Amino acid sequence: MIEARNLRFSYGEREVLRGISLEVGKGEFVAILGPNGAGKSTFLRCLAGILRCEGVFLKDRPVRDYSPRELSRILAYVPQRVEPGFLTVFDTVLLGRRPYMGLTPSEKDLEVVEEALKRLGIEKLALKRTNEISGGELQKVSIARALAQEPEILLMDEPTNNLDLKSQLEVMRLARELAKGGKTVIMVMHDVNLALRFAKRFVFMKGGRKIADGSLEVLSEKLFEEVYGVRVEIGEVRGVPVVVPL
Amino acid sequence: MDYKAYRRRKLILCIALFLSLLAVSLFSLSSGPYHVPLREVLAVLLGGGSKDDRLVLLGIRLPRIVAGILVGASMGVAGAVLQGYLRNPLATPFTMGVSHGAMFGASLAIILGAGYSLNSGQIFLNNPYAVVLFAFLGAISATLVILALARLRGLSPEAIVLAGVAMSSLYSALTTLVQYFANELQLSAMVYWSFGNLARATWRENAIMAVAFAFVFAYFLIKRWDLNASTLGDEIAKSVGVNIERERLIGTLLSAFITSVTVAFVGVIGFVGLIAPHSMRLIAGGDYRSLIPLSALAGALLLVSADTVARLIVSPMTLPVGVITSFLGAPAFIYLLVRMEGRR
């Protein structure tokens, strides 16, 4: 579905990605983990086509060859931060329909927006401005907008930031459901335990390189020490692995 | 209230603003040292009326009001668009150096012999086209320099705004330099030019402004979704398929262009580009589908009202309309700042 082939990226002189290869198929749910400055967000932006990079392929075609409109129908990206403003929640989510509509939204576009709002449980906020709602609600608006795009691939940069415990679980469950429904979900995460509980595949990054990649069996206490520089113990609660820093 | 009712409310606001603009324009047509009753005003507009009435209304007052509508609408739209693309509530074409550039251009034309002024307040332009052309070139040049930099070096919206401040400062230094070498008559012509006066526009100028405005207005209406996307940040804009760098450059250029056209003809009239879009944002929200027409209407209404006040308040003398808009604008501006700070 989406693939990075020896992906390199630099901001000016500073090399951020030093040759990353990764192939993600349809319906996978991948968490990208790693310490601050590992290049996770940059990697995600490259995949999303937000940063112009060589070596990213979407359905075996370089991402660079896609037109912005074409790309936006396949890929939706949820950034870490959204600027709050004077746009209503409804109109913000409606932007997710821009890849499909002409100058005015169709009835179908409005329905898709209603549906996305309901899916995130924020339909009551529809006519509020985004500078009148909380940071967590704004994050959900941003995710609803990505859903309204009806993408095949959903790229999310720390989507559980700003969210309370309940909303974190809701968002992760939603992501899991979407992956089960055939969408590809790739998420940059800081909360290791949340990732372990919901994602199916884990990519560990450090210093612009991929350190490990695989399902739960790649986890080891040694890996955490190598990636994060922290000694941990991996236990299990109700069949879910739990990482406890020592 | 559902979404469709919410959209309908904005349409009603649009219609209300349009009717207010119509009412103020009719009032402005009938008022002045030479009073024309409303019935006569309508007669003249419908092609009848006495010869004197026709002369005053069609030759003097109507072109001035039409200029007010076009200039106000242009500045309202230009401000709304720049605030969206640069994501900066203070952005207007004037913060991009358009006003200082125009002042420098006009001053340069005057010192090169295009005009002079006696202390009567009347500018005598030997060559009005030179002043208009130089003012236009000066006005647009600051933006062109900034956009060339933005294109070559990939400037962020913040950097574009700061570059505008730098260009403004550069042009005011150049203007001071030109004024230093000007003689008294030229100097007073420069000062009078800077006041901004809607009476400078005749039908020909109005026609040019109308064409420029119609073109740019239509372009921004087509790009309304891109503008909405821009306010959410570049990453989201790109994610929904907007070529945001390109749209930002084009949008900034077109905003500077319509503003430069109006400034070249009528001089610098401040604050409309700030008050009109912000007041509409506070009342009707930030959706550019309605914000673009609303800002145009609010800008037109504001400027025609201000100009009517400027004509009538110490009649038969006419105050510079820029003074009235700034008197309105400065407190409105502070009010907005306080409101925005209060939200944090």
XYZ file of C-alpha atoms in Angstrom:
590
model
C 0.000 0.000 0.000
C 2.541 2.554 1.161
C 6.255 2.057 1.203
C 9.428 3.917 2.110
C 12.527 2.801 0.237
C 15.758 3.865 1.897
C 14.132 7.185 2.758
C 16.475 10.070 3.567
C 15.557 13.569 4.566
C 17.442 16.627 5.790
C 16.405 20.034 7.025
C 19.244 21.990 5.421
C 22.466 20.495 6.810
C 20.766 18.484 9.521
C 20.039 14.950 8.444
C 16.845 13.755 10.106
C 16.071 10.506 8.305
C 19.062 8.319 7.467
C 17.717 5.641 5.183
C 14.454 4.147 6.400
C 12.702 1.310 4.641
C 9.216 0.257 5.612
C 6.353 -1.382 3.806
C 2.846 -1.211 5.209
C -0.038 -3.158 3.724
C -3.788 -2.651 3.566
C -5.584 -2.889 6.914
C -2.435 -2.745 9.048
C -2.329 -0.731 12.265
C 1.214 0.479 12.842
C 2.565 2.469 15.783
C 5.802 4.370 15.321
C 7.641 4.678 18.623
C 10.852 6.302 19.702
C 12.363 9.123 21.743
C 12.030 12.835 20.979
C 14.064 13.856 17.950
C 14.108 10.342 16.510
C 12.548 11.644 13.290
C 9.136 10.017 13.768
C 7.049 13.060 12.858
C 9.317 13.898 9.939
C 8.948 10.333 8.701
C 5.160 10.575 8.923
C 5.163 13.904 7.075
C 7.248 12.362 4.322
C 4.790 9.488 4.012
C 1.917 11.986 3.899
C 3.566 13.934 1.076
C 3.630 17.062 3.228
C 7.402 17.138 3.047
C 8.771 16.518 -0.421
C 10.887 13.368 -0.138
C 12.433 10.901 -2.553
C 11.691 7.281 -1.892
C 8.061 7.186 -0.793
C 5.817 4.987 -2.894
C 2.060 4.747 -2.808
C 0.710 1.706 -4.618
C 4.137 1.367 -6.263
C 4.024 4.877 -7.660
C 6.206 7.686 -6.225
C 4.141 9.979 -3.999
C 5.677 12.930 -5.847
C 3.888 11.875 -9.024
C 0.434 12.182 -7.458
C -1.488 15.432 -7.865
C -2.461 17.045 -4.529
C -6.111 16.192 -5.157
C -5.408 12.571 -6.064
C -3.221 12.157 -3.005
C -5.788 13.718 -0.692
C -8.351 11.104 -1.718
C -6.051 8.256 -0.690
C -4.167 9.719 2.255
C -5.341 11.769 5.218
C -2.932 13.260 7.707
C -3.768 14.355 11.244
C -1.112 16.769 12.517
C -0.020 17.122 16.122
C -1.494 20.568 16.405
C -4.409 22.367 14.800
C -4.777 26.128 14.840
C -8.011 27.071 16.583
C -9.895 29.756 14.700
C -13.211 31.251 13.739
C -14.292 28.354 11.537
C -17.096 26.201 12.953
C -16.517 22.552 13.760
C -18.857 21.574 10.919
C -17.059 23.692 8.349
C -13.700 22.397 9.552
C -14.760 18.789 9.059
C -16.381 19.748 5.760
C -12.876 20.619 4.511
C -12.257 16.885 4.447
C -14.666 16.823 1.491
C -12.642 19.306 -0.524
C -10.887 16.522 -2.465
C -14.284 15.413 -3.782
C -16.338 18.522 -4.300
C -16.529 21.369 -6.739
C -17.435 24.806 -5.451
C -20.288 23.744 -3.187
C -20.704 20.623 -1.087
C -23.311 18.103 -2.186
C -25.918 16.516 0.082
C -23.674 13.487 0.236
C -20.757 15.596 1.443
C -22.911 16.980 4.256
C -23.984 13.462 5.202
C -20.409 12.211 5.341
C -19.571 15.120 7.633
C -22.512 14.341 9.948
C -21.384 10.738 10.020
C -17.780 11.646 10.895
C -18.956 13.984 13.671
C -21.105 11.223 15.152
C -18.276 8.737 14.944
C -16.148 10.987 17.150
C -19.117 11.870 19.354
C -18.836 15.609 18.702
C -22.048 16.234 16.735
C -23.242 18.575 19.491
C -20.290 20.872 18.817
C -21.088 21.196 15.093
C -21.858 24.912 15.125
C -19.268 25.958 17.722
C -16.160 27.769 16.549
C -12.910 25.902 16.950
C -11.606 28.618 19.280
C -14.510 27.980 21.635
C -13.831 24.289 22.271
C -11.189 22.484 24.343
C -7.888 21.162 23.028
C -9.126 17.584 23.248
C -12.298 18.393 21.351
C -10.252 20.171 18.711
C -8.133 17.041 18.317
C -11.297 15.035 17.684
C -12.433 17.604 15.133
C -9.141 17.136 13.360
C -9.613 13.367 13.309
C -13.217 13.728 12.116
C -11.960 15.863 9.260
C -9.518 13.123 8.263
C -12.356 10.553 8.352
C -14.531 12.774 6.178
C -11.771 12.520 3.594
C -12.617 8.784 3.315
C -8.960 7.914 2.836
C -7.445 4.486 2.369
C -4.529 5.440 4.584
C -4.754 7.429 7.791
C -1.567 8.982 9.164
C -1.797 10.387 12.656
C 0.832 12.274 14.622
C 0.280 11.643 18.329
C -3.508 11.652 18.075
C -3.973 10.960 21.790
C -2.173 14.132 22.837
C -4.448 16.501 24.732
C -7.002 13.771 25.287
C -8.278 12.509 28.633
C -8.166 8.813 29.451
C -11.613 8.048 28.103
C -11.085 9.933 24.860
C -7.679 8.288 24.396
C -9.335 4.896 24.508
C -12.112 6.031 22.179
C -9.670 7.283 19.596
C -7.518 4.154 19.788
C -10.569 1.897 19.505
C -11.740 3.894 16.527
C -8.332 3.474 14.885
C -8.446 -0.261 15.529
C -11.942 -0.484 14.022
C -10.847 1.466 10.971
C -7.923 -0.887 10.462
C -10.253 -3.884 10.784
C -12.458 -2.260 8.171
C -9.527 -2.297 5.742
C -7.996 1.142 6.230
C -4.286 1.406 6.818
C -3.489 3.295 10.024
C -0.021 4.587 10.864
C 0.376 6.459 14.119
C 3.246 8.210 15.838
C 2.884 7.513 19.556
C 4.546 8.545 22.792
C 2.370 6.496 25.109
C 4.008 3.101 24.749
C 1.396 1.191 26.715
C -1.492 2.606 24.753
C 0.290 1.634 21.543
C 0.993 -1.891 22.767
C -2.616 -2.397 23.676
C -4.153 -1.358 20.361
C -1.657 -1.428 17.508
C -0.667 -4.616 15.747
C 2.755 -3.676 14.502
C 5.484 -1.573 16.085
C 8.252 0.375 14.457
C 10.948 1.684 16.790
C 13.016 4.629 15.595
C 16.061 6.377 16.958
C 18.432 8.925 15.427
C 16.687 8.827 12.063
C 16.994 5.055 11.748
C 14.667 2.129 12.156
C 15.788 0.022 15.102
C 13.084 -2.632 15.238
C 9.914 -3.542 13.383
C 7.397 -6.269 14.090
C 4.486 -7.435 16.226
C 4.494 -7.903 19.996
C 7.325 -10.458 19.887
C 9.934 -7.833 18.943
C 9.452 -6.248 22.353
C 12.235 -6.824 24.820
C 13.607 -5.011 27.820
C 16.886 -4.642 25.931
C 15.117 -2.921 23.030
C 13.641 -0.283 25.323
C 17.009 0.358 26.882
C 18.552 0.756 23.436
C 15.806 2.995 22.027
C 14.815 5.120 24.989
C 17.879 4.684 27.236
C 15.574 3.614 30.040
C 15.543 0.318 31.938
C 12.086 -1.204 31.936
C 10.290 -4.318 32.993
C 7.708 -5.792 30.648
C 4.845 -7.400 32.488
C 1.395 -8.508 31.481
C -2.009 -7.445 32.750
C -5.052 -9.298 31.406
C -3.054 -10.544 28.461
C -1.923 -7.062 27.448
C 1.816 -6.321 27.702
C 2.636 -3.445 30.043
C 5.907 -1.589 30.090
C 6.960 -0.263 33.496
C 10.054 1.964 33.689
C 12.342 1.035 36.589
C -30.295 25.104 15.023
C -29.054 22.955 12.184
C -26.329 23.661 9.702
C -28.635 24.850 6.934
C -30.384 27.336 9.200
C -26.962 28.550 10.259
C -25.974 29.098 6.625
C -29.257 30.867 5.914
C -28.586 33.333 8.728
C -25.410 34.452 6.998
C -27.297 35.043 3.778
C -29.713 37.254 5.699
C -26.781 39.210 7.141
C -25.452 39.677 3.605
C -28.778 41.041 2.421
C -29.063 43.339 5.462
C -25.609 44.787 4.800
C -26.456 45.296 1.137
C -29.661 47.154 1.978
C -27.807 49.311 4.524
C -25.231 50.151 1.889
C -28.005 51.135 -0.488
C -29.674 53.314 2.162
C -26.439 55.071 3.168
C -25.589 55.669 -0.490
C -28.985 57.266 -1.176
C -28.669 59.412 1.937
C -25.182 60.450 0.891
C -26.421 61.332 -2.596
C -29.112 63.626 -1.264
C -27.025 65.311 1.461
C -24.477 68.064 1.180
C -24.297 71.847 0.875
C -26.545 71.499 -2.181
C -29.447 69.462 -0.836
C -31.306 67.232 -3.252
C -34.552 65.682 -1.935
C -34.734 61.913 -2.094
C -37.482 62.000 -4.725
C -35.224 64.030 -7.027
C -32.319 61.678 -6.342
C -34.411 58.740 -7.521
C -35.580 60.723 -10.554
C -31.970 61.437 -11.533
C -30.943 57.810 -11.034
C -33.819 56.755 -13.293
C -32.663 59.132 -16.020
C -34.783 62.213 -15.286
C -34.328 65.167 -12.932
C -33.254 68.756 -13.472
C -30.023 69.711 -15.178
C -28.427 71.042 -11.972
C -29.380 67.964 -10.005
C -27.972 65.717 -12.685
C -24.722 67.642 -12.707
C -24.252 67.466 -8.940
C -25.369 63.886 -8.500
C -23.955 62.144 -11.562
C -20.907 64.353 -12.004
C -19.773 64.739 -8.393
C -21.534 62.723 -5.723
C -22.248 59.416 -7.453
C -18.698 58.819 -8.723
C -17.444 59.567 -5.229
C -19.858 57.097 -3.636
C -19.077 54.439 -6.216
C -15.385 54.991 -5.487
C -16.125 54.544 -1.787
C -17.909 51.275 -2.478
C -15.140 49.934 -4.715
C -12.258 51.021 -2.490
C -13.965 49.821 0.693
C -14.909 46.482 -0.844
C -11.406 45.992 -2.251
C -9.743 46.697 1.074
C -12.216 44.525 2.989
C -11.613 41.552 0.718
C -7.848 42.072 0.543
C -7.632 42.214 4.340
C -9.808 39.139 4.839
C -7.745 37.124 2.375
C -4.358 38.137 3.746
C -5.419 37.415 7.302
C -6.378 33.921 6.141
C -3.339 33.091 4.049
C -0.842 34.589 6.490
C -2.798 33.393 9.545
C -2.145 36.738 11.147
C -5.007 38.853 12.440
C -3.065 42.056 11.802
C -2.240 41.330 8.181
C -3.560 43.708 5.542
C -1.978 44.831 2.293
C -0.809 47.911 4.204
C 1.275 45.743 6.538
C 2.847 44.331 3.374
C 4.242 47.794 2.635
C 1.598 48.828 0.091
C 0.775 52.183 1.704
C 4.367 53.243 2.328
C 5.357 52.079 -1.136
C 2.554 54.135 -2.675
C 3.546 57.189 -0.653
C 7.126 56.853 -1.846
C 6.027 56.408 -5.466
C 3.732 59.424 -5.375
C 6.361 61.567 -3.635
C 8.948 60.580 -6.202
C 6.602 61.486 -9.072
C 5.881 64.844 -7.468
C 9.525 65.772 -6.900
C 10.259 64.769 -10.478
C 7.843 67.496 -11.518
C 4.441 65.846 -11.717
C 2.726 68.250 -9.359
C 2.789 70.889 -6.687
C 0.316 72.347 -4.264
C -0.578 75.816 -3.071
C -1.644 76.049 0.541
C -5.294 76.004 -0.482
C -5.371 72.243 -0.068
C -5.708 71.715 -3.782
C -3.082 69.594 -5.467
C -2.117 70.729 -8.934
C -0.906 67.808 -10.892
C 0.755 68.636 -14.178
C 0.775 64.992 -14.888
C -1.786 63.042 -12.849
C -1.048 59.807 -14.689
C 2.569 59.911 -13.586
C 1.517 60.190 -9.940
C -0.991 57.347 -10.277
C 1.491 55.145 -12.103
C 4.359 55.822 -9.699
C 2.091 55.296 -6.687
C 0.878 52.006 -8.119
C 4.395 50.781 -8.857
C 5.623 51.817 -5.433
C 2.673 50.122 -3.776
C 2.994 46.793 -5.553
C 6.812 46.733 -5.496
C 7.108 46.110 -1.748
C 4.891 43.037 -2.064
C 6.755 41.826 -5.132
C 10.079 41.978 -3.285
C 8.633 40.037 -0.340
C 6.985 37.426 -2.548
C 10.150 36.943 -4.600
C 11.977 36.266 -1.332
C 9.204 33.954 -0.159
C 9.367 32.023 -3.422
C 13.150 31.703 -3.433
C 13.740 31.059 0.236
C 10.420 29.525 1.294
C 9.440 32.122 3.887
C 6.899 31.198 6.540
C 3.752 33.332 6.958
C 5.310 34.969 10.033
C 8.446 35.855 8.092
C 6.334 37.330 5.280
C 4.581 39.633 7.751
C 7.895 40.698 9.305
C 9.387 41.304 5.863
C 6.392 43.576 5.219
C 7.243 45.586 8.299
C 10.837 45.896 7.102
C 9.769 47.023 3.601
C 7.382 49.602 5.096
C 10.192 51.013 7.153
C 12.514 51.109 4.148
C 9.937 52.950 2.048
C 9.157 55.489 4.733
C 12.878 56.241 4.999
C 13.007 56.722 1.216
C 9.935 58.972 1.373
C 11.571 61.096 4.068
C 14.657 61.378 1.899
C 12.607 62.537 -1.100
C 10.675 65.002 1.058
C 13.936 66.401 2.420
C 14.932 67.495 -1.067
C 11.484 68.729 -2.137
C 10.509 72.394 -2.229
C 7.589 73.727 -0.172
C 4.999 73.471 -2.917
C 5.998 69.926 -3.735
C 6.123 69.003 -0.087
C 2.593 70.164 0.510
C 1.427 68.282 -2.593
C 2.945 65.122 -1.118
C 1.230 65.683 2.200
C -2.136 66.383 0.567
C -1.759 63.329 -1.610
C -1.183 61.191 1.475
C -4.508 62.260 2.990
C -6.521 60.021 0.742
C -9.536 61.468 -1.038
C -12.356 59.614 -2.766
C -13.157 62.676 -4.887
C -10.051 61.945 -6.980
C -11.861 59.076 -8.683
C -13.937 59.909 -11.749
C -15.924 57.453 -13.830
C -12.839 56.291 -15.684
C -10.937 55.489 -12.469
C -14.052 53.776 -11.114
C -14.274 51.606 -14.199
C -10.656 50.479 -13.771
C -11.162 49.766 -10.072
C -14.383 47.869 -10.794
C -12.719 45.593 -13.330
C -9.773 44.874 -11.006
C -12.102 44.230 -8.087
C -14.478 41.966 -10.024
C -11.616 39.814 -11.264
C -9.951 39.428 -7.866
C -13.248 38.967 -6.009
C -14.279 36.158 -8.356
C -10.890 34.500 -7.986
C -11.106 34.491 -4.193
C -14.682 33.207 -4.248
C -13.450 30.233 -6.253
C -10.603 29.719 -3.769
C -12.816 29.976 -0.666
C -12.157 26.383 0.411
C -8.428 26.861 0.113
C -8.739 29.910 2.328
C -10.689 27.948 4.909
C -8.040 25.235 4.791
C -5.232 27.758 5.179
C -6.604 29.030 8.489
C -6.127 25.528 9.969
C -2.426 25.428 9.216
C -0.302 24.365 6.274
C -0.272 20.675 7.141
C -4.040 20.278 7.098
C -4.279 22.421 3.986
C -1.836 20.116 2.228
C -3.589 17.047 3.551
C -6.855 18.102 1.900
C -5.047 18.753 -1.368
C -4.347 22.486 -1.327
C -1.104 23.664 -2.894
C -0.787 26.094 -0.031
C 2.532 27.739 -0.929
C 1.279 28.599 -4.399
C -2.124 29.812 -3.209
C -0.487 31.958 -0.550
C 1.727 33.667 -3.121
C -1.120 34.259 -5.589
C -3.517 35.383 -2.858
C -1.039 37.829 -1.390
C -0.171 39.193 -4.810
C -3.817 39.721 -5.840
C -4.664 41.364 -2.500
C -1.730 43.722 -2.894
C -2.774 44.320 -6.498
C -6.341 45.518 -5.851
C -5.154 47.589 -2.922
C -2.404 49.155 -5.018
C -4.907 50.079 -7.725
C -7.197 51.829 -5.234
C -4.345 53.527 -3.364
C -2.887 54.831 -6.616
C -6.207 56.506 -7.475
C -7.493 57.764 -4.128
C -4.498 57.698 -1.774
C -4.039 55.920 1.510
C -7.185 55.285 3.556
C -6.347 53.144 6.548
C -7.994 50.548 8.746
C -10.869 49.416 6.511
C -8.965 46.234 5.682
C -8.665 45.539 9.385
C -12.091 46.463 10.746
C -14.315 45.082 7.995
C -13.079 41.469 8.017
C -12.615 41.277 11.780
C -16.041 42.600 12.635
C -17.579 40.129 10.187
C -15.496 37.297 11.637
C -16.768 38.117 15.104
C -20.381 38.330 13.934
C -20.583 35.562 11.348
C -17.558 33.306 11.879
C -14.496 32.540 9.798
C -16.022 30.610 6.896
C -14.623 32.305 3.799
C -17.655 31.321 1.749
C -19.505 34.094 3.523
C -16.541 36.071 4.877
C -15.431 37.216 1.413
C -18.757 38.794 0.370
C -19.430 40.041 3.910
C -16.025 41.729 4.167
C -16.590 43.401 0.802
C -20.007 44.696 1.882
C -18.806 45.775 5.328
C -15.787 47.555 3.842
C -17.980 49.372 1.326
C -20.549 50.318 3.962
C -17.855 51.535 6.334
C -16.055 53.678 3.801
C -19.163 55.216 2.241
C -20.471 56.027 5.737
C -17.129 57.477 6.823
C -16.923 59.555 3.654
C -20.446 60.846 4.159
C -19.527 61.895 7.691
C -16.327 63.477 6.374
C -18.361 65.534 3.882
C -21.103 66.619 6.264
C -19.563 67.041 9.710
C -17.977 70.463 9.080
C -19.869 71.210 5.859
C -19.127 72.913 3.495
C -15.579 71.857 4.320
C -14.659 68.204 3.695
C -12.418 66.344 6.101
C -10.003 63.724 4.762
C -11.895 60.438 4.922
C -8.764 58.673 6.181
C -9.057 60.693 9.381
C -12.593 59.416 9.964
C -11.748 55.760 9.233
C -8.763 55.967 11.572
C -10.858 57.591 14.281
C -13.238 54.664 13.938
C -10.461 52.180 13.330
C -8.103 52.809 16.219
C -10.668 52.139 18.966
C -12.132 49.192 17.039
C -8.655 47.798 16.666
C -7.938 48.099 20.387
C -11.302 46.527 21.165
C -10.396 43.552 18.981
C -7.015 43.183 20.610
C -8.587 43.174 24.054
C -11.123 40.601 22.946
C -8.497 38.333 21.449
C -6.287 38.572 24.524
C -9.256 37.852 26.753
C -9.754 34.541 25.020
C -6.423 33.069 26.129
